[in-house]
């Protein structure tokens, strides 16, 4: 461990990624899983390193997607996001929120906290609590540093190395998998759902909105199939919906809101701007 500690954090990240790749290769050759299990704790990246990776990913995304810059839309998503942040568990990172012009029903977080919401998600939500539920779930991945853990599990370590060395990416999926985003485990998903339910509850949004949104998507897409990145690893199965409902049932009684008027105004603006729903 001492040999990869250098004064310059970025050099350390690079050395660490190269070591991870070497380790992954060795593990693959020997077929031994001991190294793989050991590597997560040995090579867990620091919040500062995660910030650097987040910056790299952010600049890749900046060059690959079309953002919505309309202030009504962007401010709305940021206001909902800030409300959730104020009621979420403590985090090493302060999330920033962006809106991507894409009809796919999706939202995703990158290392160190930036959260991207697709116009398709905004259009598909029946009320503000449903959109907030998906954002709060993504915040759960950020707060618990799931993509850093995914990276530490060696998944996509070679690609992550390329990312840090400034090489080009072929596709968004490749980019996202390189930082562990498509490698969330079932436990990661359950943990993010738990954080979402607790955060919605504290923010006064109806936490059952996470279940109703999952149920709607399940109805629309089935247990698998054409489901967006958000659900790629663990789709909204009946089991998942039931476990969200069980978490909601354990909460103390509360007055919840499911506002619609601001969302309707934003959905109308998206239509006017030509961002039709899928
Ligand atoms: Zn997730």
XYZ file of N, CA and C and ligand atoms in Angstrom:
835
model
N 0.835 -1.209 0.000
C 0.000 0.000 0.000
C 0.869 1.258 0.000
N 1.953 1.231 0.806
C 2.800 2.418 0.935
C 3.421 2.810 -0.407
N 3.722 1.806 -1.223
C 4.402 2.117 -2.482
C 3.545 2.939 -3.446
N 2.223 2.890 -3.302
C 1.421 3.693 -4.228
C 0.970 5.017 -3.603
N 1.421 5.281 -2.399
C 1.117 6.594 -1.824
C 2.135 7.614 -2.319
N 1.663 8.536 -3.121
C 2.570 9.570 -3.595
C 2.009 10.913 -3.156
N 2.829 11.946 -3.292
C 2.397 13.272 -2.855
C 1.260 13.785 -3.749
N 1.270 13.361 -5.010
C 0.280 13.887 -5.948
C -0.891 12.904 -6.052
N -2.097 13.304 -5.571
C -3.200 12.343 -5.496
C -3.531 11.702 -6.850
N -3.471 12.495 -7.924
C -3.869 11.955 -9.212
C -2.927 10.829 -9.663
N -1.653 11.015 -9.374
C -0.678 9.978 -9.714
C -0.962 8.720 -8.915
N -1.417 8.952 -7.706
C -1.734 7.803 -6.863
C -2.930 7.044 -7.438
N -3.944 7.777 -7.873
C -5.123 7.130 -8.460
C -4.688 6.303 -9.657
N -3.818 6.887 -10.483
C -3.363 6.192 -11.686
C -2.616 4.902 -11.317
N -1.739 5.031 -10.349
C -0.960 3.871 -9.913
C -1.887 2.802 -9.340
N -2.865 3.273 -8.615
C -3.812 2.368 -7.977
C -4.642 1.615 -9.014
N -5.070 2.346 -10.041
C -5.860 1.707 -11.101
C -5.003 0.676 -11.840
N -3.746 1.033 -12.088
C -2.868 0.090 -12.781
C -2.664 -1.164 -11.935
N -2.505 -0.956 -10.654
C -2.364 -2.093 -9.735
C -3.613 -2.957 -9.731
N -4.760 -2.266 -9.758
C -6.029 -3.005 -9.772
C -6.129 -3.865 -11.011
N -5.699 -3.279 -12.135
C -5.789 -4.006 -13.392
C -4.891 -5.235 -13.352
N -3.704 -5.024 -12.817
C -2.755 -6.125 -12.684
C -3.353 -7.229 -11.806
N -3.936 -6.772 -10.717
C -4.541 -7.712 -9.772
C -5.687 -8.479 -10.433
N -6.510 -7.733 -11.205
C -7.640 -8.363 -11.889
C -7.124 -9.411 -12.866
N -6.056 -9.074 -13.574
C -5.487 -10.003 -14.545
C -4.960 -11.248 -13.842
N -4.267 -11.025 -12.733
C -3.728 -12.153 -11.963
C -4.853 -13.043 -11.451
N -5.904 -12.381 -10.955
C -7.038 -13.114 -10.408
C -7.677 -13.963 -11.500
N -7.799 -13.337 -12.680
C -8.400 -14.044 -13.815
C -7.582 -15.261 -14.198
N -6.259 -15.112 -14.187
C -5.381 -16.212 -14.586
C -5.431 -17.363 -13.594
N -5.408 -17.016 -12.339
C -5.335 -18.067 -11.324
C -6.704 -18.639 -11.004
N -7.753 -17.891 -11.367
C -9.094 -18.324 -11.031
C -9.348 -18.261 -9.536
N -8.512 -17.495 -8.860
C -8.617 -17.412 -7.407
C -9.441 -16.197 -7.023
N -10.435 -16.399 -6.176
C -11.305 -15.282 -5.824
C -10.831 -14.536 -4.585
N -9.819 -15.067 -3.929
C -9.352 -14.429 -2.694
C -8.873 -12.995 -2.948
N -8.116 -12.819 -4.024
C -7.613 -11.485 -4.359
C -8.760 -10.506 -4.591
N -9.761 -11.017 -5.301
C -10.889 -10.161 -5.648
C -11.612 -9.677 -4.380
N -11.800 -10.571 -3.446
C -12.477 -10.201 -2.207
C -11.609 -9.212 -1.424
N -10.314 -9.504 -1.384
C -9.404 -8.648 -0.618
C -9.300 -7.255 -1.232
N -9.459 -7.165 -2.560
C -9.127 -5.910 -3.231
C -10.045 -4.762 -2.848
N -11.313 -5.055 -2.544
C -12.220 -3.944 -2.276
C -11.758 -3.107 -1.093
N -11.385 -3.786 -0.008
C -10.953 -3.008 1.144
C -9.534 -2.467 0.959
N -8.683 -3.251 0.302
C -7.302 -2.798 0.109
C -7.201 -1.550 -0.763
N -8.095 -1.496 -1.764
C -7.935 -0.430 -2.756
C -9.108 0.546 -2.783
N -9.895 0.574 -1.732
C -11.008 1.522 -1.689
C -10.468 2.920 -1.905
N -11.033 3.609 -2.880
C -10.495 4.929 -3.192
C -11.019 5.961 -2.188
N -10.251 7.010 -2.003
C -10.635 8.041 -1.035
C -11.673 8.977 -1.669
N -12.400 9.758 -0.844
C -13.342 10.729 -1.416
C -12.654 11.695 -2.381
N -11.412 12.070 -2.067
C -10.686 12.998 -2.949
C -10.428 12.350 -4.315
N -10.059 11.089 -4.294
C -9.846 10.363 -5.552
C -11.157 10.190 -6.313
N -12.217 9.933 -5.547
C -13.525 9.798 -6.202
C -13.910 11.107 -6.877
N -13.578 12.247 -6.229
C -13.852 13.558 -6.831
C -13.125 13.721 -8.162
N -11.878 13.277 -8.203
C -11.100 13.386 -9.459
C -11.719 12.533 -10.550
N -12.118 11.323 -10.198
C -12.749 10.452 -11.188
C -14.069 11.077 -11.646
N -14.818 11.622 -10.680
C -16.080 12.295 -11.003
C -15.887 13.428 -11.993
N -14.809 14.204 -11.808
C -14.505 15.310 -12.732
C -14.252 14.799 -14.144
N -13.493 13.708 -14.235
C -13.187 13.106 -15.545
C -14.461 12.616 -16.220
N -15.285 11.933 -15.436
C -16.532 11.397 -16.004
C -17.431 12.551 -16.432
N -17.495 13.590 -15.590
C -18.340 14.738 -15.890
C -17.926 15.376 -17.221
N -16.620 15.527 -17.441
C -16.221 16.173 -18.698
C -16.484 15.272 -19.901
N -16.411 13.950 -19.697
C -16.808 13.028 -20.781
C -18.294 13.194 -21.102
N -19.104 13.244 -20.056
C -20.552 13.379 -20.262
C -20.865 14.708 -20.938
N -20.206 15.783 -20.487
C -20.427 17.108 -21.079
C -20.286 17.071 -22.599
N -19.352 16.245 -23.076
C -19.114 16.178 -24.516
C -20.029 15.214 -25.251
N -20.820 14.449 -24.516
C -21.597 13.388 -25.170
C -23.105 13.568 -25.146
N -23.608 14.454 -24.301
C -25.066 14.560 -24.181
C -25.534 15.977 -24.497
N -26.863 16.082 -24.745
C -27.453 17.402 -24.933
C -28.163 17.790 -23.642
N -27.748 18.916 -23.075
C -28.376 19.363 -21.832
C -29.573 20.257 -22.123
N -30.529 20.256 -21.212
C -31.616 21.230 -21.252
C -31.156 22.406 -20.398
N -31.174 23.603 -20.974
C -30.722 24.772 -20.218
C -31.862 25.710 -19.824
N -33.076 25.351 -20.218
C -34.237 26.181 -19.887
C -34.322 26.354 -18.370
N -34.406 27.627 -17.926
C -34.275 27.868 -16.482
C -35.454 27.311 -15.688
N -36.673 27.330 -16.270
C -37.829 26.781 -15.545
C -37.591 25.296 -15.223
N -37.127 24.557 -16.234
C -36.919 23.112 -16.083
C -35.761 22.840 -15.123
N -34.632 23.492 -15.381
C -33.423 23.217 -14.598
C -33.616 23.627 -13.134
N -34.207 24.819 -12.925
C -34.396 25.272 -11.542
C -35.356 24.376 -10.778
N -36.348 23.854 -11.487
C -37.309 22.955 -10.840
C -36.598 21.692 -10.327
N -35.825 21.065 -11.208
C -35.117 19.836 -10.815
C -34.124 20.141 -9.686
N -33.434 21.273 -9.783
C -32.458 21.637 -8.729
C -33.144 21.916 -7.401
N -34.325 22.551 -7.448
C -35.051 22.835 -6.201
C -35.472 21.534 -5.508
N -36.006 20.605 -6.314
C -36.399 19.305 -5.741
C -35.149 18.610 -5.192
N -34.063 18.653 -5.956
C -32.808 18.033 -5.536
C -32.291 18.622 -4.238
N -32.324 19.953 -4.126
C -31.827 20.609 -2.904
C -32.690 20.264 -1.694
N -34.004 20.177 -1.913
C -34.905 19.774 -0.821
C -34.518 18.387 -0.315
N -34.235 17.489 -1.253
C -33.861 16.121 -0.869
C -32.513 16.110 -0.146
N -31.556 16.877 -0.657
C -30.229 16.928 -0.028
C -30.368 17.365 1.439
N -31.239 18.342 1.672
C -31.418 18.872 3.026
C -31.961 17.816 3.986
N -32.586 16.775 3.453
C -33.197 15.742 4.312
C -32.520 14.380 4.188
N -31.442 14.327 3.422
C -30.748 13.052 3.179
C -29.696 12.806 4.256
N -29.255 11.548 4.405
C -28.137 11.281 5.320
C -26.885 12.061 4.893
N -25.987 12.216 5.823
C -24.755 12.972 5.564
C -23.946 12.325 4.433
N -23.311 13.190 3.624
C -22.555 12.691 2.477
C -21.223 13.414 2.385
N -20.227 12.722 1.821
C -18.931 13.366 1.587
C -19.013 14.349 0.420
N -20.116 14.267 -0.337
C -20.209 15.055 -1.575
C -21.464 15.918 -1.609
N -21.356 17.040 -2.296
C -22.492 17.946 -2.508
C -22.971 17.729 -3.945
N -24.135 17.093 -4.134
C -24.527 16.799 -5.519
C -24.896 18.048 -6.319
N -24.609 17.994 -7.613
C -25.097 18.992 -8.561
C -26.109 18.274 -9.445
N -27.089 19.021 -9.953
C -28.160 18.386 -10.729
C -28.190 18.940 -12.147
N -28.324 18.036 -13.110
C -28.378 18.415 -14.527
C -29.539 17.706 -15.212
N -30.067 18.361 -16.264
C -31.161 17.753 -17.037
C -30.653 17.445 -18.436
N -30.805 16.182 -18.843
C -30.363 15.736 -20.163
C -31.579 15.550 -21.064
N -31.486 16.102 -22.301
C -32.567 15.943 -23.279
C -32.512 14.542 -23.855
N -33.304 13.646 -23.289
C -33.314 12.249 -23.722
C -34.650 11.628 -23.293
N -35.410 11.046 -24.232
C -36.742 10.532 -23.892
C -36.735 9.260 -23.042
N -35.572 8.620 -22.903
C -35.492 7.409 -22.091
C -35.796 7.755 -20.625
N -36.586 6.906 -19.965
C -36.915 7.157 -18.554
C -35.709 6.756 -17.719
N -34.932 7.738 -17.321
C -33.668 7.409 -16.680
C -33.152 8.557 -15.831
N -32.337 8.196 -14.860
C -31.559 9.164 -14.085
C -30.335 8.396 -13.626
N -29.218 9.087 -13.493
C -28.043 8.377 -12.995
C -27.145 9.343 -12.242
N -26.322 8.759 -11.389
C -25.371 9.554 -10.616
C -23.971 9.144 -11.044
N -23.043 10.054 -10.984
C -21.646 9.713 -11.268
C -20.847 9.824 -9.976
N -19.632 9.286 -9.963
C -18.837 9.375 -8.730
C -18.750 10.818 -8.224
N -18.783 10.962 -6.942
C -18.665 12.247 -6.257
C -19.890 13.136 -6.423
N -20.985 12.581 -6.932
C -22.247 13.251 -6.652
C -23.075 13.920 -7.721
N -22.550 14.238 -8.910
C -23.436 14.875 -9.883
C -24.529 13.898 -10.290
N -25.762 14.432 -10.378
C -26.918 13.592 -10.714
C -27.553 14.138 -11.986
N -27.779 13.231 -12.928
C -28.324 13.585 -14.239
C -29.728 13.014 -14.371
N -30.676 13.895 -14.721
C -32.079 13.489 -14.854
C -32.468 13.636 -16.316
N -33.005 12.579 -16.896
C -33.462 12.646 -18.286
C -34.824 13.337 -18.372
N -35.061 14.035 -19.483
C -36.387 14.634 -19.701
C -37.460 13.537 -19.704
N -37.111 12.326 -20.175
C -38.066 11.216 -20.207
C -38.579 10.854 -18.825
N -37.726 10.990 -17.810
C -38.154 10.716 -16.433
C -39.136 11.789 -15.967
N -38.808 13.051 -16.255
C -39.687 14.157 -15.840
C -41.061 13.988 -16.485
N -41.069 13.604 -17.769
C -42.345 13.438 -18.484
C -43.143 12.248 -17.966
N -42.446 11.211 -17.520
C -43.135 9.973 -17.120
C -43.674 10.026 -15.692
N -43.181 10.961 -14.883
C -43.630 11.023 -13.477
C -45.060 11.547 -13.411
N -45.880 10.935 -12.550
C -47.256 11.403 -12.362
C -47.322 12.556 -11.373
N -46.351 12.637 -10.508
C -46.308 13.748 -9.559
C -44.852 13.968 -9.131
N -44.648 15.061 -8.383
C -43.284 15.443 -8.000
C -42.614 14.383 -7.127
N -43.411 13.696 -6.295
C -42.834 12.683 -5.393
C -42.219 11.536 -6.190
N -42.793 11.179 -7.325
C -42.226 10.092 -8.142
C -40.871 10.498 -8.724
N -40.802 11.726 -9.242
C -39.503 12.178 -9.756
C -38.493 12.258 -8.605
N -38.943 12.799 -7.465
C -38.067 12.917 -6.293
C -37.583 11.543 -5.830
N -38.445 10.529 -5.949
C -38.096 9.179 -5.496
C -36.894 8.643 -6.276
N -36.900 8.855 -7.593
C -35.793 8.360 -8.417
C -34.514 9.148 -8.113
N -34.652 10.459 -7.949
C -33.474 11.281 -7.612
C -32.917 10.847 -6.246
N -33.815 10.614 -5.288
C -33.366 10.215 -3.943
C -32.673 8.855 -3.983
N -33.147 7.963 -4.854
C -32.487 6.658 -5.017
C -31.059 6.863 -5.541
N -30.913 7.728 -6.546
C -29.569 8.000 -7.081
C -28.673 8.633 -6.021
N -29.263 9.523 -5.200
C -28.487 10.123 -4.109
C -27.994 9.045 -3.145
N -28.811 8.001 -2.965
C -28.407 6.885 -2.107
C -27.124 6.229 -2.608
N -27.027 6.052 -3.928
C -25.794 5.477 -4.496
C -24.591 6.397 -4.222
N -24.826 7.705 -4.317
C -23.734 8.663 -4.088
C -23.306 8.643 -2.622
N -24.301 8.726 -1.727
C -24.017 8.821 -0.292
C -23.239 7.603 0.185
N -23.625 6.423 -0.305
C -22.946 5.194 0.116
C -21.754 4.851 -0.784
N -21.448 5.723 -1.720
C -20.257 5.598 -2.576
C -20.222 4.253 -3.318
N -21.366 3.883 -3.888
C -21.453 2.587 -4.562
C -20.574 2.499 -5.802
N -20.418 3.602 -6.537
C -19.595 3.470 -7.744
C -18.117 3.330 -7.376
N -17.709 3.982 -6.281
C -16.324 3.804 -5.812
C -16.109 2.355 -5.374
N -17.108 1.797 -4.725
C -17.014 0.395 -4.306
C -16.992 -0.529 -5.512
N -17.810 -0.174 -6.523
C -17.831 -0.968 -7.755
C -16.460 -0.950 -8.417
N -15.861 0.226 -8.413
C -14.520 0.361 -8.992
C -13.523 -0.477 -8.194
N -13.666 -0.415 -6.891
C -12.760 -1.169 -6.020
C -12.926 -2.676 -6.170
N -14.092 -3.085 -6.671
C -14.293 -4.521 -6.906
C -13.624 -4.973 -8.199
N -12.873 -4.057 -8.819
C -12.120 -4.383 -10.028
C -12.928 -4.381 -11.312
N -14.202 -4.112 -11.217
C -14.996 -4.123 -12.427
C -14.580 -2.945 -13.293
N -14.242 -3.258 -14.515
C -13.885 -2.203 -15.448
C -12.626 -1.469 -15.070
N -11.738 -2.125 -14.343
C -10.533 -1.433 -13.879
C -9.665 -0.974 -15.060
N -9.647 -1.764 -16.102
C -8.838 -1.386 -17.262
C -9.385 -0.108 -17.895
N -10.728 -0.078 -18.046
C -11.345 1.106 -18.636
C -11.160 2.317 -17.742
N -11.241 2.099 -16.444
C -11.049 3.208 -15.512
C -9.638 3.756 -15.655
N -8.699 2.868 -15.872
C -7.325 3.286 -16.094
C -7.220 4.150 -17.342
N -7.912 3.732 -18.397
C -7.912 4.510 -19.637
C -8.540 5.876 -19.405
N -9.598 5.874 -18.616
C -10.279 7.134 -18.320
C -9.311 8.111 -17.678
N -8.582 7.626 -16.680
C -7.656 8.504 -15.967
C -6.481 8.896 -16.844
N -6.178 8.064 -17.827
C -5.080 8.388 -18.727
C -5.569 9.204 -19.922
N -6.842 9.553 -19.917
C -7.364 10.468 -20.933
C -7.667 9.824 -22.274
N -7.855 8.505 -22.328
C -8.176 7.893 -23.617
C -9.664 8.037 -23.934
N -9.992 7.849 -25.203
C -11.374 8.071 -25.626
C -12.300 6.918 -25.295
N -13.543 7.266 -25.135
C -14.569 6.274 -24.858
C -15.456 6.076 -26.057
N -15.813 4.819 -26.324
C -16.679 4.512 -27.455
C -18.118 4.867 -27.179
N -18.586 4.588 -26.006
C -20.004 4.790 -25.747
C -20.231 5.152 -24.293
N -21.409 5.685 -24.077
C -21.827 6.065 -22.731
C -21.846 4.836 -21.812
N -22.339 3.716 -22.350
C -22.447 2.504 -21.523
C -21.064 2.073 -21.046
N -20.094 2.167 -21.958
C -18.723 1.791 -21.624
C -18.191 2.734 -20.537
N -18.482 4.014 -20.762
C -18.044 5.029 -19.802
C -18.641 4.760 -18.418
N -19.940 4.491 -18.392
C -20.611 4.298 -17.110
C -20.162 3.006 -16.435
N -19.999 1.954 -17.235
C -19.587 0.693 -16.604
C -18.168 0.814 -16.064
N -17.380 1.684 -16.693
C -15.999 1.844 -16.252
C -15.930 2.415 -14.844
N -16.931 3.146 -14.442
C -16.898 3.716 -13.101
C -17.841 2.965 -12.166
N -18.200 1.774 -12.568
C -18.983 0.940 -11.669
C -20.471 1.217 -11.703
N -20.915 2.122 -12.586
C -22.320 2.513 -12.550
C -23.253 1.418 -13.027
N -22.761 0.557 -13.896
C -23.623 -0.531 -14.352
C -23.324 -1.793 -13.554
N -22.562 -1.604 -12.510
C -22.139 -2.753 -11.720
C -22.639 -2.687 -10.287
N -23.717 -1.960 -10.076
C -24.290 -1.947 -8.736
C -24.753 -3.354 -8.391
N -24.550 -3.719 -7.160
C -25.011 -5.041 -6.724
C -26.469 -4.937 -6.257
N -27.065 -6.100 -6.044
C -28.423 -6.137 -5.507
C -28.486 -5.427 -4.149
N -27.424 -5.616 -3.359
C -27.373 -4.947 -2.045
C -27.295 -3.424 -2.212
N -26.514 -2.982 -3.214
C -26.423 -1.542 -3.478
C -27.811 -0.976 -3.800
N -28.540 -1.694 -4.660
C -29.872 -1.225 -5.062
C -30.813 -1.155 -3.861
N -30.762 -2.192 -3.014
C -31.634 -2.210 -1.830
C -31.269 -1.074 -0.878
N -29.965 -0.824 -0.741
C -29.513 0.248 0.147
C -29.956 1.613 -0.394
N -29.835 1.802 -1.708
C -30.267 3.069 -2.328
C -31.784 3.243 -2.184
N -32.533 2.151 -2.314
C -33.992 2.225 -2.104
C -34.305 2.634 -0.658
N -33.555 2.038 0.294
C -33.783 2.370 1.708
C -33.517 3.841 1.970
N -32.411 4.361 1.419
C -32.085 5.771 1.621
C -33.146 6.649 0.965
N -33.613 6.235 -0.210
C -34.645 7.009 -0.909
C -35.916 7.100 -0.052
N -36.355 5.964 0.486
C -37.584 5.943 1.291
C -37.432 6.852 2.520
N -36.289 6.741 3.211
C -36.073 7.546 4.420
C -35.990 9.042 4.080
N -35.332 9.362 2.969
C -35.158 10.767 2.584
C -36.495 11.377 2.164
N -37.282 10.626 1.393
C -38.607 11.121 0.970
C -39.467 11.384 2.203
N -39.440 10.455 3.140
C -40.220 10.586 4.375
C -39.844 11.877 5.112
N -38.541 12.089 5.282
C -38.105 13.283 6.028
C -38.409 14.571 5.272
N -38.404 14.488 3.934
C -38.677 15.684 3.125
C -40.177 15.940 2.975
N -40.995 15.009 3.492
C -42.440 15.189 3.421
C -43.075 14.683 2.136
N -42.262 14.090 1.266
C -42.829 13.464 0.068
C -43.325 12.072 0.439
N -44.398 11.637 -0.221
C -44.910 10.287 0.025
C -43.888 9.253 -0.452
N -43.279 8.477 0.485
C -42.241 7.523 0.069
C -42.786 6.368 -0.771
N -44.121 6.167 -0.719
C -44.723 5.123 -1.548
C -44.584 5.469 -3.041
N -44.218 6.710 -3.334
C -44.016 7.123 -4.729
C -42.932 6.276 -5.415
N -41.942 5.820 -4.637
C -40.897 4.962 -5.232
C -41.536 3.657 -5.709
N -42.429 3.097 -4.891
C -43.112 1.851 -5.268
C -44.073 2.075 -6.438
N -44.811 3.168 -6.403
C -45.780 3.387 -7.501
C -45.056 3.616 -8.825
N -43.910 4.291 -8.758
C -43.162 4.522 -10.003
C -42.582 3.209 -10.534
N -42.031 2.391 -9.642
C -41.530 1.064 -10.057
C -42.663 0.234 -10.663
N -43.812 0.254 -9.990
C -44.953 -0.555 -10.455
C -45.387 -0.107 -11.857
N -45.360 1.195 -12.064
C -45.749 1.729 -13.379
C -44.777 1.261 -14.463
N -43.490 1.291 -14.136
C -42.487 0.860 -15.117
C -42.554 -0.635 -15.374
N -42.863 -1.376 -14.322
C -42.984 -2.824 -14.470
C -44.146 -3.141 -15.414
N -45.241 -2.429 -15.199
C -46.419 -2.566 -16.055
C -46.051 -2.270 -17.507
N -45.253 -1.221 -17.660
C -44.928 -0.751 -18.999
C -43.911 -1.647 -19.702
N -42.916 -2.100 -18.951
C -41.800 -2.819 -19.589
C -41.694 -4.287 -19.196
N -42.447 -4.717 -18.204
C -42.253 -6.076 -17.701
C -41.060 -6.103 -16.764
N -40.679 -7.281 -16.332
C -39.576 -7.389 -15.379
C -38.221 -7.067 -16.003
N -38.154 -7.128 -17.315
C -36.881 -6.783 -17.954
C -37.194 -6.144 -19.292
N -36.373 -6.353 -20.285
C -36.681 -5.782 -21.591
C -36.114 -4.393 -21.727
N -36.885 -3.504 -22.334
C -36.359 -2.208 -22.752
C -36.255 -1.223 -21.614
N -35.685 -1.654 -20.543
C -35.627 -0.761 -19.394
C -34.315 0.007 -19.410
N -34.435 1.258 -19.041
C -33.291 2.157 -19.121
C -32.180 1.783 -18.141
N -31.092 2.470 -18.280
C -29.920 2.236 -17.446
C -30.252 2.197 -15.962
N -31.175 3.072 -15.569
C -31.542 3.169 -14.155
C -31.913 1.810 -13.582
N -32.546 0.972 -14.436
C -33.005 -0.326 -13.960
C -32.216 -1.482 -14.557
N -31.133 -1.174 -15.239
C -30.431 -2.201 -15.999
C -29.977 -3.368 -15.126
N -29.404 -3.064 -13.968
C -28.861 -4.149 -13.161
C -29.948 -4.868 -12.365
N -30.870 -4.099 -11.828
C -31.900 -4.721 -11.002
C -33.252 -4.092 -11.268
N -33.987 -4.683 -12.168
C -35.254 -4.104 -12.616
C -36.320 -4.090 -11.523
N -37.400 -3.317 -11.773
C -38.455 -3.172 -10.758
C -39.327 -4.412 -10.664
N -38.793 -5.465 -10.088
C -39.548 -6.709 -9.935
C -40.578 -6.558 -8.817
N -41.504 -7.504 -8.784
C -42.513 -7.520 -7.714
C -41.830 -7.566 -6.352
N -40.757 -8.349 -6.273
C -40.013 -8.478 -5.013
C -39.479 -7.122 -4.544
N -38.928 -6.362 -5.484
C -38.363 -5.061 -5.128
C -39.472 -4.084 -4.704
N -40.565 -4.102 -5.451
C -41.695 -3.228 -5.115
C -42.207 -3.571 -3.713
N -42.328 -4.876 -3.443
C -42.800 -5.310 -2.126
C -41.849 -4.896 -1.015
N -40.541 -4.977 -1.285
C -39.613 -4.615 -0.206
C -39.627 -3.104 0.040
N -39.851 -2.313 -1.014
C -40.011 -0.859 -0.799
C -41.259 -0.609 0.053
N -42.357 -1.304 -0.284
C -43.618 -1.113 0.473
C -43.442 -1.520 1.946
N -42.638 -2.584 2.169
C -42.393 -3.018 3.557
C -41.621 -1.947 4.329
N -40.663 -1.293 3.647
C -39.917 -0.204 4.310
C -40.861 0.949 4.647
N -41.753 1.273 3.713
C -42.693 2.377 3.916
C -43.611 2.072 5.102
N -44.042 0.815 5.197
C -44.961 0.409 6.274
C -44.336 0.559 7.658
N -43.000 0.502 7.719
C -42.328 0.606 9.019
C -42.157 2.039 9.502
N -42.435 3.003 8.613
C -42.243 4.409 8.997
C -43.374 4.866 9.918
N -43.064 5.852 10.785
C -44.146 6.412 11.599
C -45.167 7.141 10.717
N -46.385 7.245 11.188
C -47.430 7.968 10.453
C -46.976 9.389 10.156
N -47.262 9.867 8.950
C -46.892 11.242 8.619
C -47.833 11.781 7.555
N -47.895 13.102 7.485
C -48.663 13.763 6.426
C -47.732 13.908 5.237
N -48.092 13.314 4.135
C -47.224 13.395 2.965
C -47.851 14.244 1.867
N -46.946 14.735 0.982
C -47.469 15.471 -0.174
C -47.022 14.791 -1.466
N -47.851 14.942 -2.475
C -47.513 14.479 -3.823
C -47.896 15.602 -4.787
N -47.130 16.712 -4.771
C -47.526 17.880 -5.563
C -47.466 17.610 -7.069
N -48.317 18.316 -7.793
C -48.344 18.118 -9.247
C -48.219 19.400 -10.066
N -48.596 20.572 -9.486
C -48.757 21.750 -10.353
C -47.435 22.226 -10.966
N -46.350 22.272 -10.182
C -45.058 22.702 -10.747
C -44.577 21.698 -11.795
N -44.774 20.409 -11.506
C -44.355 19.368 -12.451
C -45.108 19.516 -13.773
N -46.418 19.750 -13.697
C -47.208 19.915 -14.935
C -46.675 21.083 -15.767
N -46.341 22.184 -15.087
C -45.817 23.361 -15.792
C -44.505 23.003 -16.509
N -43.657 22.254 -15.835
C -42.367 21.852 -16.412
C -42.571 20.854 -17.565
N -43.503 19.920 -17.373
C -43.791 18.956 -18.452
C -44.294 19.678 -19.695
N -45.142 20.704 -19.470
C -45.675 21.482 -20.599
C -44.531 22.213 -21.306
N -43.623 22.767 -20.506
C -42.485 23.482 -21.101
C -41.625 22.532 -21.941
N -41.422 21.327 -21.433
C -40.633 20.331 -22.184
C -41.305 20.017 -23.520
N -42.629 19.899 -23.504
C -43.364 19.662 -24.772
C -43.140 20.815 -25.725
N -43.268 22.047 -25.192
C -43.086 23.243 -26.037
C -41.678 23.280 -26.625
N -40.704 22.794 -25.862
C -39.328 22.801 -26.329
C -39.041 21.633 -27.291
N -40.046 20.767 -27.463
C -39.899 19.658 -28.419
C -39.327 18.407 -27.822
N -39.291 18.321 -26.466
C -38.804 17.095 -25.822
C -40.006 16.222 -25.476
N -40.485 15.509 -26.483
C -41.684 14.685 -26.292
C -41.360 13.497 -25.401
N -42.364 13.000 -24.724
C -42.211 11.780 -23.920
C -41.997 10.589 -24.848
N -41.391 9.529 -24.283
C -41.092 8.329 -25.082
C -42.373 7.631 -25.505
Zn -29.886 2.106 -8.486
